[in-house]
Short mmCIF file of C-alpha atoms in Angstrom, two decimals:
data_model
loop_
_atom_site.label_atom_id
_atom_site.label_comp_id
_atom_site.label_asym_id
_atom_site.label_seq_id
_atom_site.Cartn_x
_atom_site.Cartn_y
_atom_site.Cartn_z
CA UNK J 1 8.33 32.48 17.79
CA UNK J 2 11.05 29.89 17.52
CA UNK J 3 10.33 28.08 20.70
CA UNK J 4 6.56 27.78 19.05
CA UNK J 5 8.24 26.33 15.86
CA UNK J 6 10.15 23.99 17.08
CA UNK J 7 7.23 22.73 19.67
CA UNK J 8 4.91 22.34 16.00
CA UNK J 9 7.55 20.72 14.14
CA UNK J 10 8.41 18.51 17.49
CA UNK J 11 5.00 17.33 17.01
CA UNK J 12 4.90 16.56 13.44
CA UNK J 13 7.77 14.74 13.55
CA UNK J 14 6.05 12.46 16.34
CA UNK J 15 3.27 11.78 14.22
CA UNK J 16 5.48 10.88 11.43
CA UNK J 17 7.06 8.35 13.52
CA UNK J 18 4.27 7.05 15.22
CA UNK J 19 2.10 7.00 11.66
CA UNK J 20 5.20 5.15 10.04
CA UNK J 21 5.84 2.70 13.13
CA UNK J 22 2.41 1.21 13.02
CA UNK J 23 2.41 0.90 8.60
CA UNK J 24 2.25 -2.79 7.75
CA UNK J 25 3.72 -4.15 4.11
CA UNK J 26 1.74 -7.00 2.85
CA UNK J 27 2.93 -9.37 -0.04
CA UNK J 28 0.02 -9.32 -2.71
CA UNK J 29 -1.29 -12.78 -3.04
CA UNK J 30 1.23 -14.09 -0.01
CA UNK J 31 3.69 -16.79 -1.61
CA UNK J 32 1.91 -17.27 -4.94
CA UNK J 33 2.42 -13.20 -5.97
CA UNK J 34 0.68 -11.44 -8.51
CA UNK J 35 -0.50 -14.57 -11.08
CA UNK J 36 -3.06 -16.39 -12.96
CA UNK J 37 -5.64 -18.54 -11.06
CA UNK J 38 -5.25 -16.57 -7.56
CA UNK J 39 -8.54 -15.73 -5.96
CA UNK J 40 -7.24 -12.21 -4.97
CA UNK J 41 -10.76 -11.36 -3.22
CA UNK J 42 -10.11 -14.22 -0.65
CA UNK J 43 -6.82 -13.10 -0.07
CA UNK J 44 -7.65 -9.39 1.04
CA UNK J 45 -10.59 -10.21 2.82
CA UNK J 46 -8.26 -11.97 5.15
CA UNK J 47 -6.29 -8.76 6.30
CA UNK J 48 -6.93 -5.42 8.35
CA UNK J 49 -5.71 -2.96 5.73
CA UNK J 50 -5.44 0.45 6.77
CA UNK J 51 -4.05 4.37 5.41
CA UNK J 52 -0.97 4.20 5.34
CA UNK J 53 0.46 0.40 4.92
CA UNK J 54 2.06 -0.67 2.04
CA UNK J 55 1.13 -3.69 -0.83
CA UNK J 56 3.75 -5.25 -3.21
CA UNK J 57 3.03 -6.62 -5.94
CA UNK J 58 5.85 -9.99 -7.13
CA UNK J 59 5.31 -10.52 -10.42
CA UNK J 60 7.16 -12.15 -14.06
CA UNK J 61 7.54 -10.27 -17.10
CA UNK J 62 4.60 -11.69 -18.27
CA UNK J 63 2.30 -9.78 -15.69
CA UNK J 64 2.15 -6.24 -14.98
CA UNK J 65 0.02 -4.13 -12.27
CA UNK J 66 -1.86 -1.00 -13.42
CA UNK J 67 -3.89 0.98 -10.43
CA UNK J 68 -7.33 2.27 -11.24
CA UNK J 69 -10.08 3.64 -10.33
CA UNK J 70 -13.32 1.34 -9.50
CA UNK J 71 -14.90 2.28 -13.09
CA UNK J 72 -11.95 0.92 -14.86
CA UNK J 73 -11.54 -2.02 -12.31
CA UNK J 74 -15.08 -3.09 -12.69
CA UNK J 75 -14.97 -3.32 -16.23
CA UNK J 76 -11.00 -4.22 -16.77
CA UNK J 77 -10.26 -1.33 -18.79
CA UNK J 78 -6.10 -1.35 -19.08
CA UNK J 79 -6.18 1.70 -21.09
CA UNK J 80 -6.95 4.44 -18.77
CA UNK J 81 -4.61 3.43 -15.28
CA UNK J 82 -3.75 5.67 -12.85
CA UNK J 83 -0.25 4.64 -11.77
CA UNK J 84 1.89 1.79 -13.11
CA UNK J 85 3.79 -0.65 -10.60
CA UNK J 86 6.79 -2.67 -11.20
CA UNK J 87 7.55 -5.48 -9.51
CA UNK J 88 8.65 -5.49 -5.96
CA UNK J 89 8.11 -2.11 -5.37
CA UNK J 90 5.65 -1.45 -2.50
CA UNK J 91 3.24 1.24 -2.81
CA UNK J 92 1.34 2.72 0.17
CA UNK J 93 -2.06 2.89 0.64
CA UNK J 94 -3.23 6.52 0.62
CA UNK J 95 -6.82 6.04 0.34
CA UNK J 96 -9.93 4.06 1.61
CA UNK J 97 -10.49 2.62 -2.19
CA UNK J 98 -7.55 0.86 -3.84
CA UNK J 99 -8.13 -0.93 -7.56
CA UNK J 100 -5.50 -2.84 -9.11
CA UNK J 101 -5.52 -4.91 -12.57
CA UNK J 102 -3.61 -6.95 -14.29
CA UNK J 103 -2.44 -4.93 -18.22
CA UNK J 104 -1.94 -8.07 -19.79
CA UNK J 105 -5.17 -8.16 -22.22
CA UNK J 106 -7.63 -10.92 -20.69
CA UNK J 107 -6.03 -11.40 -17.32
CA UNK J 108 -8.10 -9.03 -15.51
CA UNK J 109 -11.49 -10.63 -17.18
CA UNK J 110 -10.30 -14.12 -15.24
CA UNK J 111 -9.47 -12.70 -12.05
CA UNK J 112 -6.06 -10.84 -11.88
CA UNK J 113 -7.15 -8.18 -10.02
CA UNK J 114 -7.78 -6.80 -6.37
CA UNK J 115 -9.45 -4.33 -4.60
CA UNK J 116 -7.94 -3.11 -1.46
CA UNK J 117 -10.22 -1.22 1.52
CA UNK J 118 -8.07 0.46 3.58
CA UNK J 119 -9.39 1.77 7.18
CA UNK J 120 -8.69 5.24 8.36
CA UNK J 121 -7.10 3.20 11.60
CA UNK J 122 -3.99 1.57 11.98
CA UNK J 123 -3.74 -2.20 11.26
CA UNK J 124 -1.86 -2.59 14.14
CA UNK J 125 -4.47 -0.98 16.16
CA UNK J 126 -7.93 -2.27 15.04
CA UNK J 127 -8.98 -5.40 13.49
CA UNK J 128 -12.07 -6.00 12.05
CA UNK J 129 -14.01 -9.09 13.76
CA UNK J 130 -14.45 -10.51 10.01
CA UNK J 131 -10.45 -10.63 9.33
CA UNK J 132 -7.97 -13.08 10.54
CA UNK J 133 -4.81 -12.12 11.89
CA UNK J 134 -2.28 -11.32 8.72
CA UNK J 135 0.00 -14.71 8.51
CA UNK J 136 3.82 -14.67 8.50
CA UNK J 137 3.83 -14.90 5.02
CA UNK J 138 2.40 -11.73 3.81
CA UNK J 139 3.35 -9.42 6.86
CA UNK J 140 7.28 -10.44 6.89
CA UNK J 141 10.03 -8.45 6.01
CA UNK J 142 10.98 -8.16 2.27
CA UNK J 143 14.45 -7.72 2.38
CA UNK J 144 14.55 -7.33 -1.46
CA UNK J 145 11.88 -4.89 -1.53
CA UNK J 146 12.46 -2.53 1.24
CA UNK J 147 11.72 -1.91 4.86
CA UNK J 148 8.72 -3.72 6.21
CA UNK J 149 7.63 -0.40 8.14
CA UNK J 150 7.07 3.17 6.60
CA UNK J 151 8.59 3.67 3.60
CA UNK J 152 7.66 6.98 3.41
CA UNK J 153 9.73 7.85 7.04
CA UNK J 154 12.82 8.57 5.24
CA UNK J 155 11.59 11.17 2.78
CA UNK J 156 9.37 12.32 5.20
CA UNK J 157 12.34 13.20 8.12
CA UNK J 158 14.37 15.01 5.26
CA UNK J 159 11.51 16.98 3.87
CA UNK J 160 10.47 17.88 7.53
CA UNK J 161 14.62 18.64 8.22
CA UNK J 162 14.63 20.85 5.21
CA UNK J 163 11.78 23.01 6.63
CA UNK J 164 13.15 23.03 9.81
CA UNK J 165 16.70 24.27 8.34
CA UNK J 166 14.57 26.87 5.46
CA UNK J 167 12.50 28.26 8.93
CA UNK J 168 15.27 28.70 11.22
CA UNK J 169 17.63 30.26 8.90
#
């Protein structure tokens, strides 16, 4: 029983790696950030975005970034987000539809906002004929931000070491 354990939890730990190695972190809007007059529709058609990577959003005081769902992006309703972001923290993309506003009243309604398709494939792996290779600018590393792949690894190697240590013992 413990050699079968330690075979299953060899192999999840490989897939964490591997699933964490090929994560990409893009910059939201490259070197212009989360602001006014940004067409952010331009800016994620031209990048392979898949489960798994990771968006920041750079941003002033005078923005903020509220997720949603595609109801509330649509129609840039603030009032009912999902998750609010602060600035420079990167959040991972954890499913195939990702809508985020701006909660500043009236920013939304001129264009602060983004919808991000991720593909069940890495974007290291597969890239979409229509998309252009991510530039240096939103694919580099953030060093104020965090590590530029898997930010999950961490907490996912000490949840996974405190089920191995719970299992054996």
């Amino acid at each position: 029983m413990g050699r079968s354990l330690s075979l299953v939890l060899g192999l999840v730990l490989g897939f964490l790696v591997r699933f964490a190695a090929s994560a990409a972190l893009y910059k939201v809007g490259d070197n212009l950030g989360w602001n006014l007059n940004v067409n952010y529709t331009q800016w994620a058609a031209k990048y392979p975005f898949a489960l798994g990577d990771s968006v920041v959003f750079v941003f002033s005081g005078s923005h903020s970034v509220l997720m949603v769902n595609e109801i509330d992006y649509v129609l840039c309703n603030i009032h009912n987000p999902v998750q609010s972001l602060l600035s420079g923290r990167a959040i991972t993309l954890a499913a195939r539809k990702n809508f985020f506003i701006c909660g500043i009243p009236g920013h939304c309604i001129t264009g602060m906002k983004v919808a991000i398709y991720a593909s069940v494939a890495s974007s290291s792996q597969s890239v979409a004929s229509d998309f252009s290779s991510p530039s240096s600018s939103a694919r580099s590393s953030f060093p104020d931000f965090g590590p530029r792949h898997g930010p999950a690894l961490p907490t996912s190697l000490g949840l996974l070491a405190l089920i191995f240590l719970l299992l054996v013992i």
